[in-house]
Structure formats: C-alpha cells, structure tokens
Tab-separated table of C-alpha atoms in Angstrom:
chain	number	residue	atom	x	y	z
S	1	MET	CA	150.547	192.591	188.323
S	2	GLU	CA	149.177	194.460	185.041
S	3	VAL	CA	151.142	192.236	183.139
S	4	TYR	CA	149.445	189.433	184.730
S	5	ILE	CA	146.475	190.597	183.523
S	6	ILE	CA	147.115	191.585	179.766
S	7	VAL	CA	147.202	188.162	180.315
S	8	GLY	CA	144.747	186.966	180.949
S	9	LEU	CA	142.278	189.118	179.394
S	10	LEU	CA	144.645	188.042	176.107
S	11	LEU	CA	143.959	184.175	177.192
S	12	LEU	CA	139.958	185.269	177.461
S	13	LEU	CA	139.869	186.953	173.998
S	14	ALA	CA	141.701	183.746	172.688
S	15	TRP	CA	139.351	181.393	173.602
S	16	LEU	CA	136.449	183.765	172.974
S	17	LEU	CA	137.998	183.654	169.113
S	18	LEU	CA	137.928	179.918	169.555
S	19	TYR	CA	134.601	179.413	170.385
S	20	PHE	CA	132.415	181.086	168.402
S	21	LYS	CA	134.905	180.224	165.243
S	22	TYR	CA	134.994	176.467	166.156
S	23	PHE	CA	132.152	175.526	168.641
S	24	ARG	CA	129.524	177.554	167.800
S	25	GLY	CA	129.250	177.464	163.768
S	26	ASN	CA	129.715	173.768	164.251
S	27	GLY	CA	126.892	173.941	166.541
S	28	GLU	CA	124.956	175.435	163.803
S	29	GLY	CA	126.031	173.231	161.633
S	30	HIS	CA	125.013	170.133	163.098
S	31	ALA	CA	121.074	171.786	163.756
S	32	ARG	CA	121.795	172.563	160.129
S	33	LYS	CA	122.831	168.625	159.284
S	34	ASP	CA	119.931	167.835	161.405
S	35	LYS	CA	117.339	169.457	160.131
S	36	ASP	CA	118.672	168.240	156.672
S	37	HIS	CA	118.151	164.911	157.768
S	38	GLU	CA	115.401	165.251	159.077
S	39	ASP	CA	113.651	166.588	154.733
S	40	ASN	CA	114.856	164.295	153.766
S	41	LYS	CA	113.886	161.845	156.147
S	42	ASP	CA	110.780	163.019	155.362
S	43	ASN	CA	110.680	163.123	151.968
S	44	LYS	CA	112.312	159.472	152.071
S	45	TYR	CA	109.206	158.493	153.430
S	46	GLN	CA	106.556	160.432	151.502
S	47	ASP	CA	109.053	158.263	148.603
S	48	GLU	CA	108.399	155.254	149.888
S	49	GLU	CA	104.578	155.649	150.414
S	50	GLU	CA	103.895	156.817	146.548
S	51	ALA	CA	105.901	153.976	145.447
S	52	PHE	CA	103.194	151.505	147.607
S	53	TYR	CA	99.599	150.958	147.787
S	54	SER	CA	97.643	148.919	150.256
S	55	VAL	CA	93.871	148.026	150.433
S	56	ALA	CA	92.094	147.705	154.547
S	57	THR	CA	88.987	146.350	155.130
S	58	TRP	CA	87.886	149.883	156.266
S	59	GLY	CA	89.152	151.153	152.883
S	60	ASP	CA	87.356	152.249	149.945
S	61	ASP	CA	87.761	151.567	145.847
S	62	ASN	CA	87.440	154.380	145.268
S	63	ASN	CA	90.315	156.138	147.104
S	64	ASN	CA	93.507	155.878	145.676
S	65	GLY	CA	95.108	152.774	147.369
S	66	SER	CA	97.588	154.474	149.107
S	67	ILE	CA	99.170	154.299	153.074
S	68	THR	CA	96.868	156.355	153.605
S	69	GLN	CA	93.951	155.869	151.327
S	70	PRO	CA	93.979	152.990	151.775
S	71	TRP	CA	91.241	150.200	148.872
S	72	LYS	CA	88.900	147.599	151.066
S	73	ASN	CA	88.280	144.942	148.276
S	74	LEU	CA	91.990	142.773	148.499
S	75	GLN	CA	90.414	141.529	144.582
S	76	TYR	CA	90.036	144.976	143.628
S	77	ALA	CA	93.728	146.216	144.976
S	78	ILE	CA	95.253	143.292	143.616
S	79	ASN	CA	93.788	143.771	139.905
S	80	ASN	CA	95.470	147.240	139.762
S	81	LEU	CA	98.598	145.945	140.473
S	82	GLN	CA	102.069	145.604	137.261
S	83	PRO	CA	105.125	145.027	137.577
S	84	GLY	CA	107.830	146.358	140.667
S	85	ASP	CA	104.623	147.075	142.755
S	86	ARG	CA	103.840	146.264	146.105
S	87	LEU	CA	101.136	145.742	147.819
S	88	LEU	CA	100.356	145.987	151.623
S	89	ILE	CA	97.326	143.917	153.948
S	90	ARG	CA	96.893	145.930	156.410
S	91	GLY	CA	95.249	143.849	159.362
S	92	GLY	CA	91.205	142.359	159.416
S	93	ILE	CA	89.503	139.653	158.074
S	94	TYR	CA	88.385	139.659	154.486
S	95	LYS	CA	85.486	137.505	153.209
S	96	GLU	CA	85.989	137.149	149.365
S	97	TYR	CA	88.758	135.274	147.465
S	98	VAL	CA	91.699	136.076	145.304
S	99	SER	CA	92.805	135.464	141.638
S	100	LEU	CA	96.222	137.176	140.908
S	101	LYS	CA	96.293	137.104	136.461
S	102	LYS	CA	99.711	139.165	136.272
S	103	SER	CA	103.049	138.489	136.103
S	104	GLY	CA	106.223	140.836	137.729
S	105	THR	CA	109.027	140.452	135.717
S	106	SER	CA	112.263	138.814	136.749
S	107	GLU	CA	114.022	142.302	137.783
S	108	ASN	CA	110.379	143.371	139.410
S	109	PRO	CA	108.625	141.104	140.283
S	110	ILE	CA	105.170	141.570	142.314
S	111	VAL	CA	105.166	141.872	145.703
S	112	ILE	CA	101.986	141.062	147.713
S	113	SER	CA	102.082	141.178	152.063
S	114	THR	CA	100.914	141.815	155.344
S	115	PHE	CA	101.616	145.580	156.788
S	116	GLN	CA	104.063	145.148	159.488
S	117	ASN	CA	103.318	141.999	160.119
S	118	GLU	CA	99.469	142.845	161.298
S	119	GLU	CA	97.457	139.935	161.613
S	120	ALA	CA	95.299	139.989	157.028
S	121	VAL	CA	92.852	136.432	157.369
S	122	LEU	CA	91.821	135.500	153.626
S	123	ASP	CA	88.243	133.774	155.237
S	124	GLY	CA	86.035	131.327	152.420
S	125	GLU	CA	83.171	130.893	155.165
S	126	GLY	CA	80.145	131.661	153.862
S	127	ILE	CA	82.299	132.496	150.548
S	128	SER	CA	80.543	130.641	147.179
S	129	TRP	CA	84.481	130.216	145.325
S	130	LYS	CA	85.897	127.048	147.080
S	131	TYR	CA	89.760	128.224	146.276
S	132	GLY	CA	91.037	130.783	148.256
S	133	PHE	CA	94.455	132.649	146.936
S	134	ASN	CA	94.856	131.545	143.687
S	135	LEU	CA	97.951	132.500	140.884
S	136	GLU	CA	96.192	131.309	137.968
S	137	TYR	CA	97.863	129.447	135.163
S	138	GLY	CA	101.295	131.102	133.952
S	139	VAL	CA	102.059	134.024	136.130
S	140	SER	CA	105.152	134.335	137.586
S	141	TYR	CA	107.538	136.267	139.113
S	142	VAL	CA	105.642	137.206	142.219
S	143	ASN	CA	106.232	137.177	146.016
S	144	LEU	CA	103.476	136.655	148.190
S	145	SER	CA	103.875	136.859	152.113
S	146	GLY	CA	101.786	137.426	155.901
S	147	LEU	CA	98.955	135.666	154.876
S	148	GLN	CA	96.155	133.822	156.716
S	149	VAL	CA	93.739	131.593	154.354
S	150	LYS	CA	91.358	129.937	155.819
S	151	ASN	CA	88.094	128.197	155.543
S	152	PHE	CA	88.186	126.888	151.923
S	153	LYS	CA	86.053	123.647	150.533
S	154	GLY	CA	88.846	123.478	147.478
S	155	TYR	CA	92.263	124.536	147.737
S	156	GLY	CA	93.351	127.221	151.256
S	157	VAL	CA	96.575	128.745	148.948
S	158	ALA	CA	96.412	126.865	144.110
S	159	LEU	CA	98.805	127.288	142.067
S	160	TRP	CA	97.354	126.496	139.048
S	161	GLY	CA	100.303	125.691	136.427
S	162	GLU	CA	103.515	126.754	134.706
S	163	ASN	CA	103.846	129.373	137.331
S	164	ARG	CA	107.666	129.226	137.508
S	165	SER	CA	109.353	132.034	140.044
S	166	ILE	CA	106.739	133.027	143.008
S	167	GLN	CA	107.867	132.777	146.612
S	168	LEU	CA	105.744	132.295	149.647
S	169	SER	CA	106.907	133.324	152.376
S	170	GLY	CA	105.686	132.989	156.384
S	171	MET	CA	101.585	132.145	155.161
S	172	GLU	CA	99.270	129.831	156.888
S	173	ALA	CA	96.945	127.626	155.524
S	174	SER	CA	94.168	125.981	157.527
S	175	GLY	CA	90.333	124.518	157.594
S	176	CYS	CA	90.860	124.183	153.599
S	177	GLY	CA	90.413	121.164	151.177
S	178	ALA	CA	93.910	121.820	151.279
S	179	GLY	CA	97.088	124.171	152.609
S	180	LEU	CA	98.778	124.360	149.864
S	181	HIS	CA	98.484	122.508	145.712
S	182	ILE	CA	100.614	123.230	143.298
S	183	VAL	CA	99.263	121.792	140.042
S	184	SER	CA	103.268	122.820	138.229
S	185	ALA	CA	106.287	125.174	139.108
S	186	GLU	CA	109.337	126.234	138.705
S	187	ASN	CA	112.144	128.033	140.872
S	188	LEU	CA	109.613	127.514	143.991
S	189	LEU	CA	110.804	128.742	147.371
S	190	VAL	CA	107.726	128.155	150.179
S	191	GLN	CA	109.483	129.776	153.525
S	192	GLY	CA	108.340	129.636	157.137
S	193	CYS	CA	104.619	128.402	156.336
S	194	ASN	CA	102.451	126.848	158.454
S	195	PHE	CA	99.245	124.029	156.934
S	196	HIS	CA	97.653	122.805	159.625
S	197	ASN	CA	94.170	121.121	160.000
S	198	ASN	CA	93.640	121.305	156.964
S	199	ASN	CA	90.727	118.187	155.256
S	200	GLY	CA	93.962	117.523	152.349
S	201	PRO	CA	97.330	116.968	152.475
S	202	GLY	CA	99.594	120.244	153.832
S	203	LEU	CA	101.225	120.580	150.749
S	204	VAL	CA	100.598	118.858	147.213
S	205	VAL	CA	102.318	118.477	144.211
S	206	SER	CA	99.439	116.976	141.466
S	207	PRO	CA	100.101	116.490	138.956
S	208	GLY	CA	103.522	118.217	138.018
S	209	PRO	CA	105.617	118.369	137.999
S	210	LEU	CA	108.428	120.607	140.682
S	211	LYS	CA	111.114	121.218	139.295
S	212	THR	CA	113.913	123.194	141.090
S	213	ALA	CA	112.046	123.539	144.394
S	214	ARG	CA	112.939	124.881	147.632
S	215	ILE	CA	110.880	124.492	151.220
S	216	ILE	CA	112.181	125.192	154.478
S	217	ARG	CA	111.011	125.283	157.994
S	218	THR	CA	107.461	125.014	156.313
S	219	ARG	CA	104.838	122.430	158.685
S	220	SER	CA	102.370	120.791	158.365
S	221	SER	CA	100.811	119.236	160.909
S	222	ASN	CA	97.410	117.365	162.273
S	223	ASN	CA	95.913	117.602	158.518
S	224	GLU	CA	93.266	114.713	158.419
S	225	ASN	CA	90.296	113.106	156.715
S	226	PRO	CA	88.812	109.065	155.805
S	227	GLU	CA	91.207	109.179	153.115
S	228	LEU	CA	94.111	109.441	154.933
S	229	PRO	CA	95.784	112.908	153.901
S	230	ASP	CA	99.851	113.542	153.521
S	231	GLY	CA	102.270	116.137	154.932
S	232	PHE	CA	103.711	117.155	152.248
S	233	ALA	CA	102.818	115.018	148.764
S	234	VAL	CA	104.477	115.348	145.279
S	235	ASP	CA	103.616	113.459	142.461
S	236	SER	CA	106.053	114.578	140.094
S	237	GLY	CA	109.102	116.671	139.788
S	238	ASN	CA	113.396	117.214	139.837
S	239	ASP	CA	115.898	119.379	141.694
S	240	VAL	CA	113.184	119.255	145.024
S	241	VAL	CA	115.262	120.259	148.589
S	242	PHE	CA	113.256	119.801	151.885
S	243	GLU	CA	114.785	121.749	155.045
S	244	LYS	CA	113.522	122.378	158.392
S	245	CYS	CA	110.751	120.483	157.990
S	246	ALA	CA	108.687	119.309	160.268
S	247	ALA	CA	105.017	116.449	159.423
S	248	GLU	CA	103.797	116.412	162.387
S	249	ASN	CA	100.608	114.386	163.968
S	250	ASN	CA	99.204	113.815	159.346
S	251	ALA	CA	96.564	111.237	158.977
S	252	GLY	CA	98.409	109.570	156.823
S	253	ASN	CA	102.201	110.311	155.445
S	254	GLY	CA	105.148	112.715	156.473
S	255	PHE	CA	106.211	112.914	153.179
S	256	ASN	CA	105.019	111.123	150.389
S	257	CYS	CA	107.323	111.880	146.963
S	258	LEU	CA	107.471	110.605	143.425
S	259	SER	CA	110.051	113.047	142.537
S	260	SER	CA	113.177	112.621	141.945
S	261	SER	CA	116.503	114.575	143.098
S	262	THR	CA	114.742	115.464	145.868
S	263	THR	CA	116.957	115.509	149.310
S	264	ILE	CA	114.926	116.180	152.584
S	265	SER	CA	117.398	117.488	155.392
S	266	ALA	CA	116.975	118.256	159.396
S	267	CYS	CA	114.072	117.988	159.276
S	268	THR	CA	111.327	116.355	162.477
S	269	VAL	CA	109.231	113.173	160.917
S	270	ARG	CA	106.436	112.841	164.496
S	271	ASP	CA	103.064	111.016	165.006
S	272	ASN	CA	102.540	110.291	162.013
S	273	GLY	CA	99.138	107.955	161.206
S	274	CYS	CA	100.693	106.070	158.185
S	275	TYR	CA	104.647	106.094	157.014
S	276	GLY	CA	106.648	108.837	158.640
S	277	VAL	CA	109.385	109.090	154.319
S	278	LYS	CA	108.209	107.345	151.550
S	279	CYS	CA	109.626	107.972	148.438
S	280	LEU	CA	110.056	106.098	145.496
S	281	GLY	CA	112.334	107.604	142.634
S	282	GLU	CA	116.267	108.538	141.738
S	283	GLY	CA	118.790	110.487	143.631
S	284	TYR	CA	116.717	110.810	147.549
S	285	LYS	CA	119.344	112.315	149.985
S	286	LEU	CA	117.675	111.877	153.614
S	287	VAL	CA	119.923	113.171	155.688
S	288	ASN	CA	120.255	114.916	159.783
S	289	CYS	CA	116.089	113.342	160.218
S	290	ILE	CA	114.685	112.417	163.181
S	291	ILE	CA	111.644	110.087	162.690
S	292	ASP	CA	109.477	108.792	165.879
S	293	SER	CA	106.639	107.711	166.533
S	294	ASN	CA	104.415	106.722	162.949
S	295	GLY	CA	102.025	104.274	162.380
S	296	MET	CA	103.772	102.197	159.957
S	297	ALA	CA	107.554	102.745	158.883
S	298	GLY	CA	109.611	105.333	159.800
S	299	ILE	CA	111.158	104.726	156.150
S	300	VAL	CA	109.743	103.239	153.271
S	301	LEU	CA	111.988	103.173	150.058
S	302	GLN	CA	109.437	101.186	147.553
S	303	GLY	CA	112.308	100.459	145.025
S	304	GLY	CA	113.563	101.611	142.076
S	305	GLY	CA	116.126	104.093	142.228
S	306	SER	CA	118.828	105.559	144.778
S	307	TYR	CA	118.242	106.568	148.374
S	308	GLU	CA	121.238	107.955	150.627
S	309	LEU	CA	120.318	107.877	154.600
S	310	PHE	CA	123.317	109.329	157.077
S	311	ASN	CA	122.838	110.342	159.869
S	312	ASN	CA	118.527	110.065	160.250
S	313	LEU	CA	116.812	108.846	163.941
S	314	ILE	CA	114.336	106.282	163.477
S	315	ILE	CA	112.652	105.859	167.012
S	316	ASN	CA	109.542	104.460	168.213
S	317	CYS	CA	107.928	103.964	164.569
S	318	GLY	CA	106.320	100.964	163.388
S	319	LEU	CA	103.479	101.145	166.020
S	320	LYS	CA	100.669	99.002	164.085
S	321	GLY	CA	103.465	96.144	163.504
S	322	ASP	CA	105.649	97.074	160.696
S	323	TYR	CA	109.389	97.983	160.360
S	324	GLY	CA	111.986	100.599	161.823
S	325	LEU	CA	112.467	100.838	157.656
S	326	VAL	CA	112.346	98.615	154.852
S	327	SER	CA	113.294	98.606	151.820
S	328	ALA	CA	111.960	97.375	147.541
S	329	PRO	CA	108.860	95.523	149.862
S	330	VAL	CA	106.799	94.862	146.220
S	331	ALA	CA	108.621	92.349	144.296
S	332	GLY	CA	108.687	92.870	140.197
S	333	LEU	CA	110.209	97.140	140.061
S	334	SER	CA	113.552	97.493	139.424
S	335	SER	CA	116.737	97.756	141.992
S	336	ALA	CA	116.365	99.864	145.040
S	337	ARG	CA	120.289	100.693	145.962
S	338	VAL	CA	120.821	102.063	148.962
S	339	SER	CA	123.521	103.422	151.317
S	340	LEU	CA	122.834	103.227	154.790
S	341	VAL	CA	125.877	105.660	157.363
S	342	ASN	CA	125.580	106.517	160.249
S	343	ASN	CA	121.983	105.922	161.148
S	344	ILE	CA	120.917	105.283	164.546
S	345	PHE	CA	117.342	102.583	164.253
S	346	ALA	CA	115.625	101.966	167.906
S	347	PHE	CA	112.523	100.274	169.673
S	348	ASN	CA	110.577	99.895	167.191
S	349	TYR	CA	108.331	97.561	166.645
S	350	GLY	CA	110.797	96.249	164.072
S	351	GLY	CA	113.696	95.950	162.392
S	352	VAL	CA	115.473	96.875	159.123
S	353	HIS	CA	113.732	94.923	156.268
S	354	PHE	CA	116.023	94.829	152.429
S	355	GLY	CA	113.243	93.535	150.178
S	356	SER	CA	114.692	90.839	146.857
S	357	SER	CA	115.100	93.565	144.773
S	358	ALA	CA	116.796	96.328	148.272
S	359	VAL	CA	120.725	96.567	146.897
S	360	LEU	CA	122.248	97.576	150.215
S	361	GLU	CA	125.382	99.435	148.415
S	362	LYS	CA	127.221	100.914	151.388
S	363	GLU	CA	125.908	100.256	155.236
S	364	ASP	CA	128.711	101.415	157.818
S	365	GLN	CA	128.219	102.885	161.617
S	366	ASN	CA	124.597	102.361	162.221
S	367	ILE	CA	123.271	101.058	165.082
S	368	TYR	CA	120.138	98.406	165.680
S	369	TRP	CA	118.718	98.377	169.034
S	370	SER	CA	114.720	97.711	167.573
S	371	ARG	CA	114.298	93.760	168.294
S	372	GLU	CA	115.713	90.940	170.128
S	373	ASP	CA	115.055	88.766	167.040
S	374	ALA	CA	115.659	90.339	164.000
S	375	GLU	CA	117.339	93.520	163.363
S	376	ILE	CA	117.848	92.992	160.004
S	377	SER	CA	116.367	91.160	157.672
S	378	ASN	CA	115.509	90.763	153.790
S	379	ASN	CA	113.023	87.612	152.502
S	380	ASN	CA	115.725	85.081	153.556
S	381	ARG	CA	116.590	85.529	156.538
S	382	ARG	CA	116.514	87.148	160.321
S	383	TYR	CA	119.868	88.749	161.854
S	384	THR	CA	119.401	88.848	165.597
S	385	ARG	CA	120.998	91.401	167.685
S	386	SER	CA	123.485	89.498	168.663
S	387	GLU	CA	124.509	88.157	165.220
S	388	VAL	CA	124.579	92.393	164.143
S	389	ASN	CA	127.061	92.749	166.489
S	390	GLU	CA	129.292	89.680	166.268
S	391	LYS	CA	129.560	90.659	162.847
S	392	ILE	CA	127.943	87.110	161.413
S	393	TRP	CA	125.533	90.155	159.341
S	394	PHE	CA	129.446	91.694	157.795
S	395	LYS	CA	131.089	88.050	156.984
S	396	GLU	CA	126.977	86.907	155.648
S	397	THR	CA	127.234	89.920	153.627
S	398	GLY	CA	129.464	92.148	153.199
S	399	ARG	CA	128.033	95.218	154.426
S	400	GLY	CA	128.310	96.528	157.826
S	401	GLU	CA	131.744	97.542	158.560
C-alpha cells in the first residue's frame, strides 16, 4: 500500500513540474506575444495614419490633415499633396471644383480616394466654374477612385492633355456636360466607372490621341441632348481596349471610334438611338459582344481599315430602318477588309450589307436570321435566306463555308 502512495506522489510531482515548466510558461509566453502583437498593431495603425492625409466637410484647413484632424476644402488638400502622398476623402458634399497641378512619379504616384467607401460628392450646382475634377496639362502618375462628380455644365472629370499613367477607378459622373473628357492621354486605365445622365457623351476623347488605354467594366448610359451624344467616343488613338463595358440608352451611338488597333470585347451595346458600334480605322476587333435594339445599324464599319468580328450577337437592330451590319456604306473610301466568324445576326430590320469598297476576307460559321428576302446584300445583289442556306452565296462569292 505504501508503495502505491509513494508512486502516486512521484507522479503528482512530475506532473506539477511539467505544468510549471511548459504549460504555464507557454501561457505567459503567449500572453506576452499577444500584448506585443497588440502594441505592434497599434504602432502599425499609427504609422499608417501618419502616412495618409484626409479631408472632410467638417474639417478645418488649419488642421494638420491627419485622419483625426482633416482639412476642410478638397482643393486645399490637393494643393498640399506631393509624390507618394495619399489623400482620403471623407463622405459628404463638396461644393467646389478641383484642379490638380502636380504629378506623382512611376514609383510614387499621387493617390486620391474616398475613405472606406463613404459617399463623397463633388457637386457643381451653383458653382461658376464649369469643370469638376481637373487634371491639368501634363499631370501624370495619379490614381483617383471612388469620387462622385455631378452638376458641372462642362466636364465632370477632365484630363487636359498629355496626361500619362492615370488610373480612374469607381468614379461616377452625372448631370454634367460630359462625364469624362480626355484631351489626350497615354497609358490610361479606367475601371469600374459609371458615366450616366449627362448632357453630352459619357466618355469622350477629343481631339486625342489616346494611346495604350484600357477601359474595363465601365458603364455609359442615358446620356442625351439634341446633339445626340455617344456613350463612348474616341476621335483618335491607338491600342485602345474596351472590356466588359456597357453602352446603353444613349441618344447617339453606343461606341463611336476613329482610333486604330482597337478592341471591343465582352461589351453590351443596347438601346442606343443611333448605331450600336460605329468605327473607322485599322486593326479593329469586336469579340463576344451583345449588340441589341439599337435604332440604326447594330454595327457600321465605315471603311478604310481592317475589322475582325468574332462570336458576337447582333439582334433587333436597325429599328429605324437599317441593317444588322453595314460595311463601307459610303463610296470613295479605301477598302474595308472584313472577317466574320461565329456571329449571329437575328431579327434585325435588315440583314447584312456590304458596300462597294467592302472586301470580305473571311466568312465562316455565321447565322443569318433577320430578313428572309435579303439576309445578305451588296450593291449588285440580294441573297435570300434560302440562297444563303443552299450555298448559292458561297458559290457566287467563295464565302460562307
């Protein structure tokens, strides 16, 4: 019996030794680590706070511009920015216009954004100056995001020329003369923006050029006045990509592009008063788009360039008496070289028409179901649906395998 008691005591002592050496020690270690983590977290937050400036409608321009002591006026805040600085715009309505005259650098851009998705509005109602947020001539390396701009008689957002490496994200412009006006720019990114209910185009490049631009997931809609503004308009440029954009319910064209090497991909072009897509230039690609219920032709290829159309749906277009697709409608221009592959042209007022200077370089696996008496036409001949299906079109033109 005594042996069992002694063994039990020895086991108890061994357990206590293990507890104090490992479990209790680890607990204290974890407690210290947790405290250190909290301290570091606080220090990190403090460092981050010191790295940002902020502006708020309830702030004061005599403050230091920190998160807790923001400036009041947006223009005053922007005047204080240097390359690498970041400005957070707190929610509220800012009754002013803004001009940014300083550039960032490639390593240290100037970053201006709204604070934690708060709704910040630059409102031009009652403001004498007609341009909202201005990036002055030559200003470059700026990232601007989240701001709403409205009620400016001129441009909501303006890039005044030779602007390089500008990023506009999550911007909204409405009730302005134009949503976004670009005089000329290079290496531009516009993503997740919304330009709607303006009295002029949603996004316009004029006179240009616009070089190396990506417009992604951006919507231009309900822009209207008697001059029939477009959703997206590019007067000149090169290497321009529209991806997953929407041009809807504009009084003019959905897209009106006079640039080269331009791609319109996975876009929705719907219910525009004039043409869905109107373009002129070399190196156009129209891919995976839905072009629906536009007043004039769904697509018009004006001539003088090359055009590749792959995997598009063109439906219910030409409501005012036009075609689903028309190529080289005006004589005298140089040839429009067209490739059509895997497109559907259905329920349009007219079928597909090729003018005298249109050259159909490739035509495969397309579906035509718009007008039974004239699915495909040129200046000399109309091909009925049955003639297309019976390959008379193919026999006479060598196209349509």
